[in-house]
């Protein structure tokens, strides 16, 4: 499936800069394993210490994998103006991030775009 | 029902809806009784508030110096909580660096090699003062004449500073934030603490604080918007000499503390791996 230009640009920039990122725990996530998916939101868990976005992604063979993306704390998101209702089950999203070393479908989300290509939970 | 009854009912409904949605928003509820500019914003340069003959350090505060968001694509990257610079390394401005005892220097190196995965904070343990001054979360100082309480968002924690003239304990309980007493010297609040746990971290580097530590905080509020904490750590078990750093916080207004209960959905610890 052809990726939107915006996603390709974000991926390129993040790949260059990821080692400088201060917040991601290098103990659990590998900055060299970058992931990029598109799927349908099943849940936005508005919890501490990290909000978590669960996304159903259809594989090439038709099976569905439910991805678990780690977001910042809801406290931090709210202080930048975001609210839990900004994403809902059923929304289509594209997410790029850094994968957990130890798990194939857990990752830290670095950017989320909605179905129209607008960034969600961004600066 | 008569015509004017309908109008009255509609008016009541209209006004109750208006006040219900506009005024009752908790997130940006205006802080009462603070100095404001003509445009309604807080006057951060206003003189130090005072109460009962001393400065009033009450209010919500957050660490002042923040590391810039490393995000390369500012418009699209997910917004991160800004990390206070002191949280990365509390001794970053200390000339000559920290005067470690040899075992402490080794310990800090080991913690770096293990990528700080042993950080108690990563396991949702309490935000220990003085480290708690420079987490990204807010803290609230509540000042009364005999007791100052500091509430911290992380794990809905608290710390007490006893202002009633009592002495420091001789056989203290090992507190995460120590046992603190305070008194005013002019416009400076001098806080002395001991009785710390033996295994505390002062920052993400894992700079240690031990059970032998005596910590002094000299706290002042030069204007409405600023809090300065001159922090001295005298911990002969970990360091060969006392050392002093300056912490700064900015006041936060027109909002409220939010609860951040770390254990409610912690999922990262199970993923930790050492290379």
Short mmCIF file of C-alpha atoms in Angstrom, two decimals:
data_model
loop_
_atom_site.label_atom_id
_atom_site.label_comp_id
_atom_site.label_asym_id
_atom_site.label_seq_id
_atom_site.Cartn_x
_atom_site.Cartn_y
_atom_site.Cartn_z
CA UNK A 1 0.00 0.00 0.00
CA UNK A 2 1.46 3.36 -0.99
CA UNK A 3 2.46 5.43 2.00
CA UNK A 4 1.50 9.09 2.18
CA UNK A 5 4.38 11.47 1.43
CA UNK A 6 4.03 12.96 4.89
CA UNK A 7 4.72 9.63 6.55
CA UNK A 8 7.79 9.05 4.38
CA UNK A 9 9.12 12.47 5.31
CA UNK A 10 8.54 11.91 9.02
CA UNK A 11 10.22 8.51 8.85
CA UNK A 12 13.25 9.97 7.12
CA UNK A 13 13.65 12.72 9.67
CA UNK A 14 13.11 10.45 12.66
CA UNK A 15 15.59 7.87 11.40
CA UNK A 16 18.24 10.56 11.28
CA UNK A 17 17.51 11.98 14.70
CA UNK A 18 16.37 9.07 16.85
CA UNK A 19 19.61 8.51 18.78
CA UNK A 20 19.30 12.04 20.17
CA UNK A 21 15.85 11.44 21.59
CA UNK A 22 15.93 11.93 25.33
CA UNK A 23 12.69 10.41 26.50
CA UNK A 24 12.60 6.88 25.17
CA UNK A 25 13.90 4.25 27.52
CA UNK A 26 16.77 2.54 25.74
CA UNK A 27 16.41 -0.41 28.10
CA UNK A 28 13.12 -1.50 26.55
CA UNK A 29 13.00 0.00 23.06
CA UNK A 30 15.52 -0.27 20.22
CA UNK A 31 15.98 2.97 18.26
CA UNK A 32 17.21 0.91 15.31
CA UNK A 33 13.92 -0.96 14.94
CA UNK A 34 11.55 1.51 13.36
CA UNK A 35 7.95 0.56 12.66
CA UNK A 36 5.24 2.10 10.52
CA UNK A 37 1.66 0.87 10.37
CA UNK A 38 -1.83 1.91 9.37
CA UNK A 39 -4.86 0.49 11.07
CA UNK A 40 -7.99 1.00 13.08
CA UNK A 41 -8.03 2.20 16.69
CA UNK A 42 -9.49 -0.35 19.10
CA UNK A 43 -8.77 1.54 22.33
CA UNK A 44 -7.11 4.65 23.73
CA UNK A 45 -6.20 3.86 27.34
CA UNK A 46 -5.93 7.21 29.17
CA UNK A 47 -3.71 5.87 31.97
CA UNK A 48 -0.45 6.48 33.80
CA UNK A 49 2.42 6.30 33.34
CA UNK A 50 1.73 6.20 29.60
CA UNK A 51 -1.44 6.54 27.62
CA UNK A 52 -1.62 3.55 25.27
CA UNK A 53 -3.08 3.37 21.78
CA UNK A 54 -4.21 -0.04 20.55
CA UNK A 55 -4.51 -0.42 16.77
CA UNK A 56 -5.74 -3.37 14.72
CA UNK A 57 -3.50 -3.82 11.69
CA UNK A 58 -4.49 -6.20 8.90
CA UNK A 59 -1.55 -8.29 7.74
CA UNK A 60 -0.90 -9.34 4.17
CA UNK A 61 -2.35 -12.75 4.87
CA UNK A 62 -5.55 -11.23 6.20
CA UNK A 63 -4.87 -11.91 9.86
CA UNK A 64 -5.12 -9.03 12.33
CA UNK A 65 -2.42 -7.98 14.76
CA UNK A 66 -3.37 -5.63 17.59
CA UNK A 67 -0.49 -3.20 18.10
CA UNK A 68 0.18 -1.60 21.50
CA UNK A 69 1.67 1.89 21.18
CA UNK A 70 3.07 3.76 24.12
CA UNK A 71 2.20 7.46 24.30
CA UNK A 72 3.28 10.10 26.78
CA UNK A 73 1.49 10.43 30.09
CA UNK A 74 -2.04 11.87 29.81
CA UNK A 75 -0.87 14.61 32.17
CA UNK A 76 1.67 15.76 29.59
CA UNK A 77 -0.76 15.41 26.68
CA UNK A 78 -3.45 17.45 28.43
CA UNK A 79 -1.01 20.23 29.23
CA UNK A 80 -0.29 20.54 25.52
CA UNK A 81 -4.02 20.79 24.79
CA UNK A 82 -4.93 17.22 23.85
CA UNK A 83 -7.88 15.29 25.24
CA UNK A 84 -8.84 11.63 25.42
CA UNK A 85 -11.67 12.17 22.95
CA UNK A 86 -9.20 13.20 20.24
CA UNK A 87 -8.95 9.56 19.14
CA UNK A 88 -11.76 7.02 19.32
CA UNK A 89 -12.25 3.34 18.54
CA UNK A 90 -12.81 2.91 14.82
CA UNK A 91 -10.61 5.87 13.81
CA UNK A 92 -8.09 5.10 11.09
CA UNK A 93 -4.53 6.08 12.05
CA UNK A 94 -1.02 5.77 10.71
CA UNK A 95 1.62 5.41 13.40
CA UNK A 96 5.38 5.40 13.25
CA UNK A 97 7.56 4.55 16.18
CA UNK A 98 10.32 2.56 17.80
CA UNK A 99 9.74 -1.08 18.56
CA UNK A 100 10.27 -2.91 21.81
CA UNK A 101 13.34 -5.12 21.74
CA UNK A 102 11.43 -8.01 23.26
CA UNK A 103 8.04 -7.83 21.55
CA UNK A 104 7.02 -7.64 17.89
CA UNK A 105 3.90 -5.50 18.27
CA UNK A 106 4.70 -3.14 21.11
CA UNK A 107 6.29 0.20 20.27
CA UNK A 108 6.67 3.79 21.36
CA UNK A 109 4.71 6.02 19.03
CA UNK A 110 6.71 8.93 17.62
CA UNK A 111 4.00 10.31 15.35
CA UNK A 112 0.35 9.57 14.70
CA UNK A 113 -1.60 10.80 11.69
CA UNK A 114 -5.36 10.58 11.38
CA UNK A 115 -7.22 9.47 8.26
CA UNK A 116 -6.84 12.94 6.71
CA UNK A 117 -3.11 12.97 7.34
CA UNK A 118 -3.31 15.45 10.23
CA UNK A 119 -0.98 14.85 13.18
CA UNK A 120 -2.60 13.80 16.44
CA UNK A 121 -1.11 14.50 19.90
CA UNK A 122 1.57 16.60 18.25
CA UNK A 123 3.37 19.71 19.46
CA UNK B 1 -48.64 26.33 30.28
CA UNK B 2 -48.86 30.04 29.65
CA UNK B 3 -46.58 31.59 27.00
CA UNK B 4 -44.34 33.40 29.49
CA UNK B 5 -43.87 30.19 31.48
CA UNK B 6 -42.27 28.62 28.42
CA UNK B 7 -39.98 31.64 28.04
CA UNK B 8 -38.98 31.44 31.69
CA UNK B 9 -38.24 27.75 31.41
CA UNK B 10 -36.19 28.26 28.25
CA UNK B 11 -34.24 31.09 29.89
CA UNK B 12 -33.42 28.96 32.90
CA UNK B 13 -32.30 26.08 30.70
CA UNK B 14 -30.20 28.39 28.53
CA UNK B 15 -28.37 29.99 31.45
CA UNK B 16 -27.80 26.73 33.29
CA UNK B 17 -26.27 25.23 30.14
CA UNK B 18 -24.03 28.27 29.68
CA UNK B 19 -22.67 28.29 33.20
CA UNK B 20 -22.40 24.50 33.21
CA UNK B 21 -20.07 24.37 30.25
CA UNK B 22 -18.04 27.58 30.59
CA UNK B 23 -17.37 28.14 34.27
CA UNK B 24 -17.17 24.56 35.53
CA UNK B 25 -14.06 23.56 33.50
CA UNK B 26 -11.67 22.29 36.12
CA UNK B 27 -8.58 22.16 33.94
CA UNK B 28 -8.11 25.92 33.59
CA UNK B 29 -9.98 27.13 36.65
CA UNK B 30 -8.58 30.59 37.43
CA UNK B 31 -6.34 30.72 40.51
CA UNK B 32 -7.97 33.13 42.97
CA UNK B 33 -6.17 36.06 44.56
CA UNK B 34 -3.05 36.30 42.38
CA UNK B 35 -1.56 39.46 40.83
CA UNK B 36 -2.66 39.88 37.22
CA UNK B 37 -1.79 42.10 34.29
CA UNK B 38 -4.42 44.17 32.52
CA UNK B 39 -4.95 41.38 29.98
CA UNK B 40 -5.71 38.86 32.73
CA UNK B 41 -2.45 36.93 32.60
CA UNK B 42 -0.54 36.36 35.84
CA UNK B 43 1.93 39.13 36.67
CA UNK B 44 5.01 36.97 37.18
CA UNK B 45 7.20 39.97 38.07
CA UNK B 46 4.89 41.14 40.85
CA UNK B 47 6.49 41.45 44.30
CA UNK B 48 6.91 38.42 46.54
CA UNK B 49 3.58 37.56 48.16
CA UNK B 50 3.76 37.67 51.94
CA UNK B 51 1.77 36.10 54.76
CA UNK B 52 2.15 36.42 58.51
CA UNK B 53 5.40 38.38 58.30
CA UNK B 54 7.23 36.05 55.90
CA UNK B 55 7.21 35.35 52.19
CA UNK B 56 4.41 33.10 50.99
CA UNK B 57 5.86 30.28 48.90
CA UNK B 58 2.48 28.63 48.41
CA UNK B 59 1.31 27.73 44.93
CA UNK B 60 1.81 25.24 42.14
CA UNK B 61 5.38 25.04 40.82
CA UNK B 62 7.30 23.32 38.07
CA UNK B 63 11.03 23.05 37.32
CA UNK B 64 12.19 26.05 35.32
CA UNK B 65 14.90 24.86 33.00
CA UNK B 66 13.68 22.30 30.52
CA UNK B 67 15.52 20.33 27.89
CA UNK B 68 14.28 21.24 24.45
CA UNK B 69 12.07 18.64 22.84
CA UNK B 70 14.41 16.63 20.67
CA UNK B 71 11.71 16.05 18.09
CA UNK B 72 13.11 16.83 14.65
CA UNK B 73 9.72 17.39 13.02
CA UNK B 74 8.10 19.73 15.48
CA UNK B 75 4.68 19.87 13.86
CA UNK B 76 4.09 16.15 13.60
CA UNK B 77 5.96 14.40 16.39
CA UNK B 78 3.98 13.44 19.44
CA UNK B 79 4.42 16.07 22.09
CA UNK B 80 6.51 14.91 25.04
CA UNK B 81 6.48 16.12 28.61
CA UNK B 82 9.38 18.52 28.83
CA UNK B 83 12.25 17.00 30.80
CA UNK B 84 13.85 19.31 33.37
CA UNK B 85 17.59 19.61 32.77
CA UNK B 86 18.31 18.85 36.42
CA UNK B 87 16.51 15.52 36.12
CA UNK B 88 19.06 14.36 33.56
CA UNK B 89 21.97 15.37 35.80
CA UNK B 90 21.50 17.39 38.98
CA UNK B 91 25.22 18.26 39.05
CA UNK B 92 25.39 19.48 35.43
CA UNK B 93 26.54 22.96 36.45
CA UNK B 94 28.75 21.87 39.34
CA UNK B 95 32.31 22.90 38.68
CA UNK B 96 34.58 19.89 38.84
CA UNK B 97 31.65 17.53 39.00
CA UNK B 98 30.51 15.56 42.01
CA UNK B 99 33.13 14.64 44.65
CA UNK B 100 32.34 10.93 44.63
CA UNK B 101 33.61 8.41 47.11
CA UNK B 102 35.26 5.68 44.98
CA UNK B 103 32.41 3.19 45.44
CA UNK B 104 29.88 5.85 44.46
CA UNK B 105 31.74 6.68 41.26
CA UNK B 106 31.75 3.00 40.38
CA UNK B 107 28.06 2.70 41.15
CA UNK B 108 27.14 5.60 38.89
CA UNK B 109 29.17 4.07 36.06
CA UNK B 110 27.37 0.75 36.52
CA UNK B 111 24.00 2.46 36.46
CA UNK B 112 24.90 4.14 33.17
CA UNK B 113 26.03 0.80 31.71
CA UNK B 114 22.65 -0.65 32.66
CA UNK B 115 20.92 2.33 30.99
CA UNK B 116 19.38 3.42 34.28
CA UNK B 117 16.95 0.51 34.21
CA UNK B 118 17.36 0.19 37.98
CA UNK B 119 16.02 3.70 38.52
CA UNK B 120 13.34 3.44 41.22
CA UNK B 121 11.34 6.03 39.26
CA UNK B 122 11.11 3.60 36.33
CA UNK B 123 9.50 1.15 38.71
CA UNK B 124 6.92 3.68 39.88
CA UNK B 125 8.47 4.24 43.29
CA UNK B 126 7.94 7.57 45.08
CA UNK B 127 9.21 10.92 43.84
CA UNK B 128 11.77 11.62 46.54
CA UNK B 129 12.67 15.18 47.49
CA UNK B 130 14.95 16.86 46.56
CA UNK B 131 14.79 14.96 43.25
CA UNK B 132 11.05 15.63 43.19
CA UNK B 133 11.71 19.35 42.60
CA UNK B 134 12.85 18.56 39.07
CA UNK B 135 10.58 15.85 37.73
CA UNK B 136 8.40 17.06 34.84
CA UNK B 137 5.31 16.90 37.01
CA UNK B 138 3.95 19.81 39.06
CA UNK B 139 4.19 20.16 42.81
CA UNK B 140 2.05 22.28 45.12
CA UNK B 141 3.34 24.01 48.25
CA UNK B 142 0.77 24.55 50.99
CA UNK B 143 2.09 26.93 53.64
CA UNK B 144 0.75 27.26 57.16
CA UNK B 145 2.65 28.82 60.09
CA UNK B 146 3.57 25.52 61.76
CA UNK B 147 3.67 23.17 58.81
CA UNK B 148 4.50 23.31 55.13
CA UNK B 149 3.21 20.49 52.99
CA UNK B 150 4.35 19.81 49.45
CA UNK B 151 2.03 17.73 47.28
CA UNK B 152 3.49 16.06 44.18
CA UNK B 153 1.54 14.84 41.16
CA UNK B 154 3.60 11.69 40.70
CA UNK B 155 1.83 8.98 42.64
CA UNK B 156 -0.13 11.65 44.55
CA UNK B 157 2.75 12.01 47.00
CA UNK B 158 3.42 14.42 49.83
CA UNK B 159 6.25 15.76 51.92
CA UNK B 160 6.09 17.62 55.26
CA UNK B 161 8.36 20.39 56.54
CA UNK B 162 7.78 20.92 60.27
CA UNK B 163 7.95 24.60 61.23
CA UNK B 164 7.06 24.25 64.91
CA UNK B 165 10.59 24.29 66.32
CA UNK B 166 10.96 20.56 66.85
CA UNK B 167 14.44 19.00 66.53
CA UNK B 168 15.61 16.58 63.88
CA UNK B 169 15.18 12.94 64.92
CA UNK B 170 18.10 10.99 66.38
CA UNK B 171 16.96 7.60 65.13
CA UNK B 172 14.92 8.43 62.07
CA UNK B 173 12.71 6.24 59.96
CA UNK B 174 14.19 5.76 56.49
CA UNK B 175 11.98 8.12 54.50
CA UNK B 176 11.98 8.53 50.74
CA UNK B 177 12.09 12.31 51.26
CA UNK B 178 13.77 12.38 54.66
CA UNK B 179 12.43 14.10 57.78
CA UNK B 180 12.44 17.87 57.43
CA UNK B 181 12.33 20.84 59.77
CA UNK B 182 12.35 24.46 58.69
CA UNK B 183 12.67 28.02 59.94
CA UNK B 184 12.80 31.46 58.39
CA UNK B 185 16.02 33.45 58.24
CA UNK B 186 14.82 36.80 56.99
CA UNK B 187 13.10 36.07 53.71
CA UNK B 188 14.78 32.70 53.22
CA UNK B 189 13.21 29.44 54.32
CA UNK B 190 15.96 27.16 55.62
CA UNK B 191 15.01 23.49 55.56
CA UNK B 192 17.15 20.79 57.12
CA UNK B 193 16.56 17.12 56.50
CA UNK B 194 17.94 13.75 57.43
CA UNK B 195 16.61 10.23 57.73
CA UNK B 196 16.80 9.20 54.08
CA UNK B 197 16.66 5.67 52.73
CA UNK B 198 20.09 4.35 51.87
CA UNK B 199 19.47 3.74 48.16
CA UNK B 200 17.99 6.92 46.73
CA UNK B 201 18.66 8.37 43.29
CA UNK B 202 19.06 12.12 42.85
CA UNK B 203 18.61 12.07 39.05
CA UNK B 204 18.52 9.80 36.01
CA UNK B 205 22.29 9.32 36.25
CA UNK B 206 21.73 7.56 39.54
CA UNK B 207 23.78 10.00 41.59
CA UNK B 208 23.25 8.52 45.05
CA UNK B 209 21.83 9.82 48.32
CA UNK B 210 22.44 7.64 51.36
CA UNK B 211 21.18 7.23 54.92
CA UNK B 212 24.02 9.45 56.13
CA UNK B 213 22.89 12.44 54.11
CA UNK B 214 22.04 15.77 55.63
CA UNK B 215 20.35 18.00 53.10
CA UNK B 216 19.85 21.76 53.43
CA UNK B 217 17.49 23.72 51.22
CA UNK B 218 17.55 27.52 51.27
CA UNK B 219 14.31 28.51 49.58
CA UNK B 220 13.42 32.00 48.44
CA UNK B 221 10.76 33.57 46.25
CA UNK B 222 12.31 36.69 44.68
CA UNK B 223 9.07 37.59 42.87
CA UNK B 224 5.61 36.16 42.33
CA UNK B 225 6.70 33.87 39.50
CA UNK B 226 9.98 32.37 40.75
CA UNK B 227 11.15 29.94 43.39
CA UNK B 228 14.84 29.41 44.05
CA UNK B 229 16.19 26.47 46.02
CA UNK B 230 19.84 26.47 46.99
CA UNK B 231 20.39 22.77 47.62
CA UNK B 232 23.34 21.53 49.72
CA UNK B 233 23.98 17.81 50.07
CA UNK B 234 26.29 16.74 52.88
CA UNK B 235 26.54 12.96 52.49
CA UNK B 236 29.98 11.69 53.60
CA UNK B 237 29.09 8.09 52.79
CA UNK B 238 28.71 8.90 49.06
CA UNK B 239 30.69 12.11 48.61
CA UNK B 240 34.01 13.35 49.97
CA UNK B 241 32.68 16.87 50.52
CA UNK B 242 29.34 18.71 50.67
CA UNK B 243 28.17 20.16 47.39
CA UNK B 244 25.68 22.85 46.45
CA UNK B 245 23.55 23.42 43.35
CA UNK B 246 20.85 25.97 42.54
CA UNK B 247 17.40 24.71 41.51
CA UNK B 248 14.75 26.99 40.06
CA UNK B 249 11.01 26.58 39.64
CA UNK B 250 8.38 28.68 37.91
CA UNK B 251 4.91 29.29 39.29
CA UNK B 252 1.96 27.63 37.55
CA UNK B 253 -1.46 29.30 37.60
CA UNK B 254 -4.98 28.75 36.34
CA UNK B 255 -4.81 24.99 36.38
CA UNK B 256 -4.69 22.17 38.86
CA UNK B 257 -2.64 19.13 39.83
CA UNK B 258 -3.46 16.01 37.83
CA UNK B 259 -3.02 12.58 39.33
CA UNK B 260 -0.34 10.38 37.82
CA UNK B 261 -0.58 6.97 39.47
CA UNK B 262 2.30 5.17 37.87
CA UNK B 263 1.39 1.58 38.73
CA UNK B 264 -2.11 1.72 37.28
CA UNK B 265 -0.90 0.63 33.84
CA UNK B 266 2.86 0.22 33.90
CA UNK B 267 4.02 -2.08 31.07
CA UNK B 268 7.66 -1.24 30.34
CA UNK B 269 9.52 -2.99 33.14
CA UNK B 270 8.69 -6.40 31.68
CA UNK B 271 10.38 -5.30 28.44
CA UNK B 272 13.67 -4.20 29.99
CA UNK B 273 16.72 -5.95 28.58
CA UNK B 274 20.41 -5.44 29.19
CA UNK B 275 22.55 -5.79 26.11
#
